[in-house]
PDB file of C-alpha atoms in Angstrom:
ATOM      1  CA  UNK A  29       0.000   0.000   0.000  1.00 92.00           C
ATOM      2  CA  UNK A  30       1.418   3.354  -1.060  1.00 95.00           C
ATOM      3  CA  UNK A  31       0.506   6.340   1.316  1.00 96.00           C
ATOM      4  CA  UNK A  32       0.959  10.348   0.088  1.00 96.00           C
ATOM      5  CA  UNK A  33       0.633  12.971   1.992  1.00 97.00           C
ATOM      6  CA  UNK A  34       0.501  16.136  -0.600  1.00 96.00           C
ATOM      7  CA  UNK A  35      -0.669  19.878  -0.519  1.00 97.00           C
ATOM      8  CA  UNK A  36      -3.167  19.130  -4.088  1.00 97.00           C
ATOM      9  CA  UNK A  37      -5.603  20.079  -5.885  1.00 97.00           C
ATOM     10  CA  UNK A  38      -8.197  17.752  -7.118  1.00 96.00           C
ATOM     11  CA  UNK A  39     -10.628  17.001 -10.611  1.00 96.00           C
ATOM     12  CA  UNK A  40     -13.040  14.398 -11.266  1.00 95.00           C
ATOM     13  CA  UNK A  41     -14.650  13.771 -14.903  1.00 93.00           C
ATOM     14  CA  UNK A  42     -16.878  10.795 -15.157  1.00 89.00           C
ATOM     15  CA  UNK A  43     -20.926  10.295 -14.496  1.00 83.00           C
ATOM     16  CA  UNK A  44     -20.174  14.745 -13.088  1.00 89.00           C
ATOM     17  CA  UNK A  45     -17.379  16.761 -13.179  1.00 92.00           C
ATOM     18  CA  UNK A  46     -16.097  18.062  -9.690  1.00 93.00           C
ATOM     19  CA  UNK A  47     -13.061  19.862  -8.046  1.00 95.00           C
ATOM     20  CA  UNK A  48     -11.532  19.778  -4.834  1.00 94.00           C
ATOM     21  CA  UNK A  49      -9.369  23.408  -4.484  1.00 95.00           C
ATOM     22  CA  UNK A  50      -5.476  23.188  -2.813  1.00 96.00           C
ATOM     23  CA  UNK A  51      -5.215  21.676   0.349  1.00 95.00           C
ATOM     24  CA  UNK A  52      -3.029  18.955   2.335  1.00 96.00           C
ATOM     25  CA  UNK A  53      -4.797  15.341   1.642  1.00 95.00           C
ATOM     26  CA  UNK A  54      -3.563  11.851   2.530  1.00 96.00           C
ATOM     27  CA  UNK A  55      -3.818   9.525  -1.137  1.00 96.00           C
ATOM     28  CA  UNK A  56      -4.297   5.783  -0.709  1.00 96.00           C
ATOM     29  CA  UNK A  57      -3.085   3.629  -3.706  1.00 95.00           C
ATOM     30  CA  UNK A  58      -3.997  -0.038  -2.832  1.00 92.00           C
ATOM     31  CA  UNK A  59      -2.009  -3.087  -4.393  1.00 89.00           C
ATOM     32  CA  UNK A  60      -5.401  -3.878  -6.093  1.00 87.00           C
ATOM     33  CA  UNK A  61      -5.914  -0.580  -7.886  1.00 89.00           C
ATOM     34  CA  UNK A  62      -7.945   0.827  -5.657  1.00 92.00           C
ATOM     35  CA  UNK A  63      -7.319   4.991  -4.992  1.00 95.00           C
ATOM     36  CA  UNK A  64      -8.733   7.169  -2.256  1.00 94.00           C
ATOM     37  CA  UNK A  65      -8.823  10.554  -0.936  1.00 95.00           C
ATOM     38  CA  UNK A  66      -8.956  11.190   2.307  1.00 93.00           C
ATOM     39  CA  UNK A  67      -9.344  14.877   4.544  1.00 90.00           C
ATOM     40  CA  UNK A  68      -8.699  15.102   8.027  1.00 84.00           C
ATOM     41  CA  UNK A  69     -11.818  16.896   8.548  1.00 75.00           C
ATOM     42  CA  UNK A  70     -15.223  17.093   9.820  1.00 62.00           C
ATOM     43  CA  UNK A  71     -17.257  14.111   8.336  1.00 57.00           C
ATOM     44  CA  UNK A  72     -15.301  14.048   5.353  1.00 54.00           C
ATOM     45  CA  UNK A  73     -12.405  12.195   7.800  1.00 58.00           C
ATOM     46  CA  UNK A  74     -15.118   8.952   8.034  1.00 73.00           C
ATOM     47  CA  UNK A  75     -14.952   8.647   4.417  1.00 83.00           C
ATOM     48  CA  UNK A  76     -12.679   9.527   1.162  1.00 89.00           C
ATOM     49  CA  UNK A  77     -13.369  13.117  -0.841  1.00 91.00           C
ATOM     50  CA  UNK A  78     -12.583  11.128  -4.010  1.00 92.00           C
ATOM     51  CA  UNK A  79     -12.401   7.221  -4.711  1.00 90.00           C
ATOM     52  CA  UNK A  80     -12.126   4.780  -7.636  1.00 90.00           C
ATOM     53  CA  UNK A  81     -11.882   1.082  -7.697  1.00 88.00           C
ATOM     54  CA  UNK A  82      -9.950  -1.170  -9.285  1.00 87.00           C
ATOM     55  CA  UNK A  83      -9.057  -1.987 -11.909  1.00 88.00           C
ATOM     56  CA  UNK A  84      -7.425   1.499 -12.585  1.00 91.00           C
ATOM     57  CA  UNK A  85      -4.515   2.876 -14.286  1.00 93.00           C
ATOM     58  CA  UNK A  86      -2.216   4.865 -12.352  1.00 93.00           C
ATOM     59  CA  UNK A  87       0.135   8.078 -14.692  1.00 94.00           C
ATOM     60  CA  UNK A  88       2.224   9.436 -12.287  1.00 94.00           C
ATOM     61  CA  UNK A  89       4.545  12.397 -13.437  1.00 93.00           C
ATOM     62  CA  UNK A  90       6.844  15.049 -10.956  1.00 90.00           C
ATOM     63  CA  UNK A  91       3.788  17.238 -10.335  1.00 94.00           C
ATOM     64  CA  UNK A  92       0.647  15.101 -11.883  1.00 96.00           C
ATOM     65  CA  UNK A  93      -0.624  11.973 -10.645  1.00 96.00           C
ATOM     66  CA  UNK A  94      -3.614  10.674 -13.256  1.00 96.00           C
ATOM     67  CA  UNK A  95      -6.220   7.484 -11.477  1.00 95.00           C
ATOM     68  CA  UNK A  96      -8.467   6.393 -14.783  1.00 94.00           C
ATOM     69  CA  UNK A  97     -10.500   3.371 -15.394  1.00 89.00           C
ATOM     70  CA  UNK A  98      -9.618   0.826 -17.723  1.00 80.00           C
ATOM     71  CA  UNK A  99     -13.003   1.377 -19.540  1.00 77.00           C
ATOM     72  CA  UNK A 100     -15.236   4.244 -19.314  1.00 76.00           C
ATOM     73  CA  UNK A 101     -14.271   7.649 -18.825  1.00 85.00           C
ATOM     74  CA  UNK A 102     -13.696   8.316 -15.409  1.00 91.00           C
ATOM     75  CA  UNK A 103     -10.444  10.172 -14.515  1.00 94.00           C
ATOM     76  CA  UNK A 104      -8.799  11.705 -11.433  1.00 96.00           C
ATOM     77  CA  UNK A 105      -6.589  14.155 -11.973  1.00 97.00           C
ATOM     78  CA  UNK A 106      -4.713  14.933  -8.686  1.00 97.00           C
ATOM     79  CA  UNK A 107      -2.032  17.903  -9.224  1.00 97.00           C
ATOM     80  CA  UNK A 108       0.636  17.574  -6.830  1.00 97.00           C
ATOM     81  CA  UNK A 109       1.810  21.265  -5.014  1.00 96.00           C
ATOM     82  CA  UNK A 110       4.083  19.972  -2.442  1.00 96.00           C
ATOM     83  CA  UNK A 111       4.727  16.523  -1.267  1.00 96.00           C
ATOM     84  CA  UNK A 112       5.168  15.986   2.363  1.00 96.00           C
ATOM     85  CA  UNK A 113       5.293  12.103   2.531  1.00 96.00           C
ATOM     86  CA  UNK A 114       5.471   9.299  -0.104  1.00 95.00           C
ATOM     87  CA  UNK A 115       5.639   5.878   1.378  1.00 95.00           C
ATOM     88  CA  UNK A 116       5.234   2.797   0.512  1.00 94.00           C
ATOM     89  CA  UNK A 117       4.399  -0.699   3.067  1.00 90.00           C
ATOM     90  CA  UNK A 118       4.229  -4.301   2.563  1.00 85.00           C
ATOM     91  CA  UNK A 119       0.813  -5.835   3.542  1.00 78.00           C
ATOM     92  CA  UNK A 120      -0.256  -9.608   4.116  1.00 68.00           C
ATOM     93  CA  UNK A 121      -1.256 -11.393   1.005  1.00 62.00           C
ATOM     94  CA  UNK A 122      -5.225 -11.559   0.601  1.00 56.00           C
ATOM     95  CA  UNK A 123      -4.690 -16.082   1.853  1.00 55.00           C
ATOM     96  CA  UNK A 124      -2.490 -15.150   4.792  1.00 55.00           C
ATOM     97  CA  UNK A 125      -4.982 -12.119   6.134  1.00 56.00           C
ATOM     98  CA  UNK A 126      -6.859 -12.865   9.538  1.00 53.00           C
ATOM     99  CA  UNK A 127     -10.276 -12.169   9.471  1.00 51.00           C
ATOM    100  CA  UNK A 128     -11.907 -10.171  12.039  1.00 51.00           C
ATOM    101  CA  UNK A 129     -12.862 -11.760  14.839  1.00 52.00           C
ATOM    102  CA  UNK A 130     -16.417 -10.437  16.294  1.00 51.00           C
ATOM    103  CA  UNK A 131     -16.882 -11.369  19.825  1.00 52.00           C
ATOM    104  CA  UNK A 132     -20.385 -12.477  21.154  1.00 55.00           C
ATOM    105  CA  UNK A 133     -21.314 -13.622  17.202  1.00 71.00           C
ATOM    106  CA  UNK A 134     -23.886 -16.234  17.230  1.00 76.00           C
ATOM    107  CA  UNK A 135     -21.698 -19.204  16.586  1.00 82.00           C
ATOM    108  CA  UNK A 136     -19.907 -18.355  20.060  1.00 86.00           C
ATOM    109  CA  UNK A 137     -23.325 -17.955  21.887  1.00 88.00           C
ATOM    110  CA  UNK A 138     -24.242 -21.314  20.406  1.00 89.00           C
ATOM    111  CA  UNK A 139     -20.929 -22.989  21.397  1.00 91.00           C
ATOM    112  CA  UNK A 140     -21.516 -21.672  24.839  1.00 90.00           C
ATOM    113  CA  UNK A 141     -25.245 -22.936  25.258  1.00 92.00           C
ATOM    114  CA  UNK A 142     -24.478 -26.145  23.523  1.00 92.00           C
ATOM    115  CA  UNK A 143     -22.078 -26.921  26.672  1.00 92.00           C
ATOM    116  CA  UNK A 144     -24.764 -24.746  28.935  1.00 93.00           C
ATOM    117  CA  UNK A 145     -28.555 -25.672  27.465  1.00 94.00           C
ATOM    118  CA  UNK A 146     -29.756 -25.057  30.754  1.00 93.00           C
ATOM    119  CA  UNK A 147     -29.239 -21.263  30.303  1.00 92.00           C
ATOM    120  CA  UNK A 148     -32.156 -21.780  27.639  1.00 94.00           C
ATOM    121  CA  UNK A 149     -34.405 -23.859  30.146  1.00 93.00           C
ATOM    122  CA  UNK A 150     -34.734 -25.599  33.276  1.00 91.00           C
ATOM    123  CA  UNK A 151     -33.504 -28.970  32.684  1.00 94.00           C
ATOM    124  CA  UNK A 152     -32.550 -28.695  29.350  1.00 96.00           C
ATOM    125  CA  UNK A 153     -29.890 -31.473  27.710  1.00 95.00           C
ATOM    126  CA  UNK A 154     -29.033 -30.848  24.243  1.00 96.00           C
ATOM    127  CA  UNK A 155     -29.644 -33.936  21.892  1.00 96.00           C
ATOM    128  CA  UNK A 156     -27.531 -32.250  18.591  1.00 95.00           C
ATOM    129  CA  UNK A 157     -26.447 -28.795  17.652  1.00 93.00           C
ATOM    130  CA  UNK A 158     -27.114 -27.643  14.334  1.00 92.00           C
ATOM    131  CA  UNK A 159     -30.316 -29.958  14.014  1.00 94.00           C
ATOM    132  CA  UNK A 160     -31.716 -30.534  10.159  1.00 92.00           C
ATOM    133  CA  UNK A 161     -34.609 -29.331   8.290  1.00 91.00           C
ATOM    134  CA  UNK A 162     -35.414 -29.245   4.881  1.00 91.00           C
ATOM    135  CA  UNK A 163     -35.485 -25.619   5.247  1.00 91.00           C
ATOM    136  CA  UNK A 164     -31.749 -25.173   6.972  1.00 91.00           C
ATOM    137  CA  UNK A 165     -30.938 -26.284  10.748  1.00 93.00           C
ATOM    138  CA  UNK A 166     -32.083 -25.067  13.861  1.00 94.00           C
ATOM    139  CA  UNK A 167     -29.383 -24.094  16.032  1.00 94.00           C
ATOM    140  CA  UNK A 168     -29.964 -26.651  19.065  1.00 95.00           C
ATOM    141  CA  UNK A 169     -32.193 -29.574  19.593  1.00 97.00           C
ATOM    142  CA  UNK A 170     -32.689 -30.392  23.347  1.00 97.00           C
ATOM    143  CA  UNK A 171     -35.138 -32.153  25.496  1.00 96.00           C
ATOM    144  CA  UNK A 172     -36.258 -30.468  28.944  1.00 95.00           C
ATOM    145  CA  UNK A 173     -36.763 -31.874  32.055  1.00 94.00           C
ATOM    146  CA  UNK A 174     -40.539 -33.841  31.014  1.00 94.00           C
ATOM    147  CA  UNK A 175     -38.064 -35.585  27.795  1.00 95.00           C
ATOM    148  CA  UNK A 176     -39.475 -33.139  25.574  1.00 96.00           C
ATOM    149  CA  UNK A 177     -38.529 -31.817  22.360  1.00 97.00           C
ATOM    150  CA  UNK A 178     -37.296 -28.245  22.139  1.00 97.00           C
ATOM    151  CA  UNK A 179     -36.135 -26.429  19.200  1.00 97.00           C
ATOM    152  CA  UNK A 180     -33.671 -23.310  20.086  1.00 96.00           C
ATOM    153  CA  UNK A 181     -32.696 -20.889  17.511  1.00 95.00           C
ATOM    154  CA  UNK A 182     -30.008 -18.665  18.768  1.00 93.00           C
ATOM    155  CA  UNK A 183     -29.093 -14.779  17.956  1.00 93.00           C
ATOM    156  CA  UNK A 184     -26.799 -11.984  19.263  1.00 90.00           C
ATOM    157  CA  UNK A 185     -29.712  -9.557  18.459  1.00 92.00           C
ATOM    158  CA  UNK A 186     -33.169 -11.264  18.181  1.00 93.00           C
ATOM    159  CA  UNK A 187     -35.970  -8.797  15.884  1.00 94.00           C
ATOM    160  CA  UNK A 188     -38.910 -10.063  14.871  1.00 95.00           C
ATOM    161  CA  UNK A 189     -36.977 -12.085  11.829  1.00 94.00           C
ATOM    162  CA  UNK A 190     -35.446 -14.168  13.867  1.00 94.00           C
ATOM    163  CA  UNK A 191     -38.998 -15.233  15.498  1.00 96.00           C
ATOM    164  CA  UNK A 192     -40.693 -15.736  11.814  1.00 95.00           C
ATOM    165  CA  UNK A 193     -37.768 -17.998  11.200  1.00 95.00           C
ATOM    166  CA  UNK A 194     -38.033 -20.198  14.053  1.00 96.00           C
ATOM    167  CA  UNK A 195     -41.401 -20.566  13.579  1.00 96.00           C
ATOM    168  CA  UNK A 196     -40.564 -22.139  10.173  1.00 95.00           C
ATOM    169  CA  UNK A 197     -38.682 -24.598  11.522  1.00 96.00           C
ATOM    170  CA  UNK A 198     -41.000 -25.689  13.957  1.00 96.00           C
ATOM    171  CA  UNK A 199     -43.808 -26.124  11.178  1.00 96.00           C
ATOM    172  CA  UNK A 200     -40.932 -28.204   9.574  1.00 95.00           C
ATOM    173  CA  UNK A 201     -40.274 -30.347  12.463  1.00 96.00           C
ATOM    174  CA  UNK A 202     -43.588 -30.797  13.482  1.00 96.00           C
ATOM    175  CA  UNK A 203     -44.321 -32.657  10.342  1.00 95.00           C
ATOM    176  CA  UNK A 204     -43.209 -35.610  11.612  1.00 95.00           C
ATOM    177  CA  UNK A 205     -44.951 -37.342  14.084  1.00 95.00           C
ATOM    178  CA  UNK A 206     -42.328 -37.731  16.510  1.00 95.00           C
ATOM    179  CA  UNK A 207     -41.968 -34.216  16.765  1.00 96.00           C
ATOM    180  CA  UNK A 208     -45.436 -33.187  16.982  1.00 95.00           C
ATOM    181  CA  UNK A 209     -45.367 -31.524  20.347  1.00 96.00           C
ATOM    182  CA  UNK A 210     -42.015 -29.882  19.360  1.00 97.00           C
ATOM    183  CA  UNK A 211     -42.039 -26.433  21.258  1.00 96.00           C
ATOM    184  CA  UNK A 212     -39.624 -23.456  20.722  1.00 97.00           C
ATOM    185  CA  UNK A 213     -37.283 -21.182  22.258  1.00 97.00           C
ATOM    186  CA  UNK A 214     -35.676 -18.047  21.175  1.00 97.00           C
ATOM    187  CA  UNK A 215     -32.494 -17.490  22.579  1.00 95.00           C
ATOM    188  CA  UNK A 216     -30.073 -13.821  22.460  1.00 93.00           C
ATOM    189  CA  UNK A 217     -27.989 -11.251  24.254  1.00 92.00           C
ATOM    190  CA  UNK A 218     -31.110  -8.878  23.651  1.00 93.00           C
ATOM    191  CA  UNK A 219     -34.687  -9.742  22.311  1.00 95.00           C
ATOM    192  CA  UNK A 220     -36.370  -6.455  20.907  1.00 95.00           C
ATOM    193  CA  UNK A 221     -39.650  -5.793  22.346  1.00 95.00           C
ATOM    194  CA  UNK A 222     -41.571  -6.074  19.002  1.00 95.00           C
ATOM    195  CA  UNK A 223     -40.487 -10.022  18.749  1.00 95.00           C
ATOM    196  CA  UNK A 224     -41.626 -10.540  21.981  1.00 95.00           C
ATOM    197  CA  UNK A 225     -44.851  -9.980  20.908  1.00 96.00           C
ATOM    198  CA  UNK A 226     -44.618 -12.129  18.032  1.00 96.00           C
ATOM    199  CA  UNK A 227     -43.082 -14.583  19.901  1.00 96.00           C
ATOM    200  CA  UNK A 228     -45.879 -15.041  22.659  1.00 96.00           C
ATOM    201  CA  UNK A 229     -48.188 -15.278  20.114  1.00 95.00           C
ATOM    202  CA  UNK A 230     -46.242 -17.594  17.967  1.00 94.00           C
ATOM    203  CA  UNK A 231     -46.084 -19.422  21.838  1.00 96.00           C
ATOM    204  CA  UNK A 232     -42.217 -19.530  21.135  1.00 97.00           C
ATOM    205  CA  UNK A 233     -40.208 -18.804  24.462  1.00 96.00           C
ATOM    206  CA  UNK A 234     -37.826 -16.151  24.868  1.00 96.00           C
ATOM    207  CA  UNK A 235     -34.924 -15.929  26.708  1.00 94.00           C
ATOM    208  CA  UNK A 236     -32.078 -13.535  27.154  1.00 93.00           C
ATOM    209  CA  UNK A 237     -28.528 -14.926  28.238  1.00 90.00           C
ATOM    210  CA  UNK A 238     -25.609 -12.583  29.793  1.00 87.00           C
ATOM    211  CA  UNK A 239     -22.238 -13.831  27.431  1.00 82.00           C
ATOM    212  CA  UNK A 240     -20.072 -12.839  30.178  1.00 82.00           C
ATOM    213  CA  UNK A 241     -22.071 -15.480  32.530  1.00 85.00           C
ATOM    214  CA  UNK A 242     -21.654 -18.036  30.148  1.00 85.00           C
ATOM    215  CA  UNK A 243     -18.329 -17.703  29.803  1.00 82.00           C
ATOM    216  CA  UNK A 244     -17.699 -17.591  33.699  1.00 80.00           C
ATOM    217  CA  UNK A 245     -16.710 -14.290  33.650  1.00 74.00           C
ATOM    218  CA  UNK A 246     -19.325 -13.021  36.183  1.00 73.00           C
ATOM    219  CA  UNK A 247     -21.662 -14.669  38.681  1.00 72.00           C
ATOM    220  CA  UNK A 248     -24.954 -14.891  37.452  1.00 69.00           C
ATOM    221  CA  UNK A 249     -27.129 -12.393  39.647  1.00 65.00           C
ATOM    222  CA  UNK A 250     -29.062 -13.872  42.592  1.00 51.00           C
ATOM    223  CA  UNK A 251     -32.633 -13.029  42.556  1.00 48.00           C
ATOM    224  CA  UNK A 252     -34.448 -13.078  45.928  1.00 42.00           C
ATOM    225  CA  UNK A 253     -38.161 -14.659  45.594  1.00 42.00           C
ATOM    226  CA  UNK A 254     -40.480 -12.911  48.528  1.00 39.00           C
ATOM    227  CA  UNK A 255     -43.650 -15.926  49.450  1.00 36.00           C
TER     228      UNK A 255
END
């Protein structure tokens, strides 16, 4: 990745025509083509003043730096008053990258309640994560404490699709007669109020689970029951 720091001015031809007067901007020149423009200033320092993605061709001259498409006819032409930095750094190759990892992501909350299912119900025992339909699998299949069937479909953030699509599986399930009395339980960090609704009159179950409980990071809080 090549970084610039320049005093410039800016023009853009293409779908508009635009210009960007004299000032100090930061230019990004990727490995894959892509160019940016980026200001250190107000809103504009969330997102680049001027982009173009690959593939481009890049004209660089003393004082003129040119960022066109390979078809079409959109052009950057970026004329260079001063230049305060030019540098250039070595990246990771796209295959040796590390992709970002997102904590409390569904796949950890249903790796945690797989080895906790009681944090979705008293008595709970799971029977099979990631349990087939012929409409995709449900995230856990447990039995509760009477042996009976429980389908639990697990989110970070639970909205009223994630009710809609437990409910399909449980039509799914249901088909079979073994299943019949199947019942459901929606399980996430936070359930919005609106899928509550759904959910009670879907007659799914909804629970909300602390991540930092499962994970043993914090006692679970002790709630005092008056007679």
């Amino acid at each position: 990745m090549r970084l610039i720091v320049a005093r410039c001015s800016i023009a853009y031809s293409g779908r508009l025509l635009t210009f960007l007067d004299s000032a100090t901007r930061l230019l990004m020149i990727k490995a894959d083509g892509t160019f940016m423009v980026w200001s250190d200033h107000g809103n504009q320092s969330v997102k680049p003043l001027n982009w173009m993605t690959p593939p481009t061709v890049i004209e660089e001259s003393a004082e003129l730096l040119v960022v066109r498409k390979h078809a079409g006819d959109e052009r950057l032409e970026i004329t260079l008053d001063e230049v305060l930095s030019d540098v250039t750094h070595e990246m990771s190759s796209p295959d040796g990258d590390v992709a970002l990892a997102k904590d409390g992501v569904e796949a950890h909350l249903q790796e945690l309640l797989a080895e906790q299912p009681q944090w979705c119900g008293e008595g709970f025992r799971l029977v099979r994560r990631e349990w087939p339909t012929d409409i995709g699998p449900v995230d856990l299949m447990c039995r509760d404490e009477t042996d009976g069937w429980v389908a639990v479909e697990i989110k970070r953030v639970a909205g009223i699709e994630a009710v809609e699509q437990l409910a399909r599986y449980l039509e799914r399930i249901r088909l079979d007669p073994a299943y019949a009395g199947c019942r459901g339980v929606l399980a996430a960090q936070m359930i919005k109020p609106q899928a509550r609704v759904l959910a009670g009159a879907r007659e799914i179950e909804c629970v909300e689970v602390d991540l930092a409980v499962l994970r043993g990071d914090r006692e679970p809080e002790l709630r005092l029951f008056a007679a």
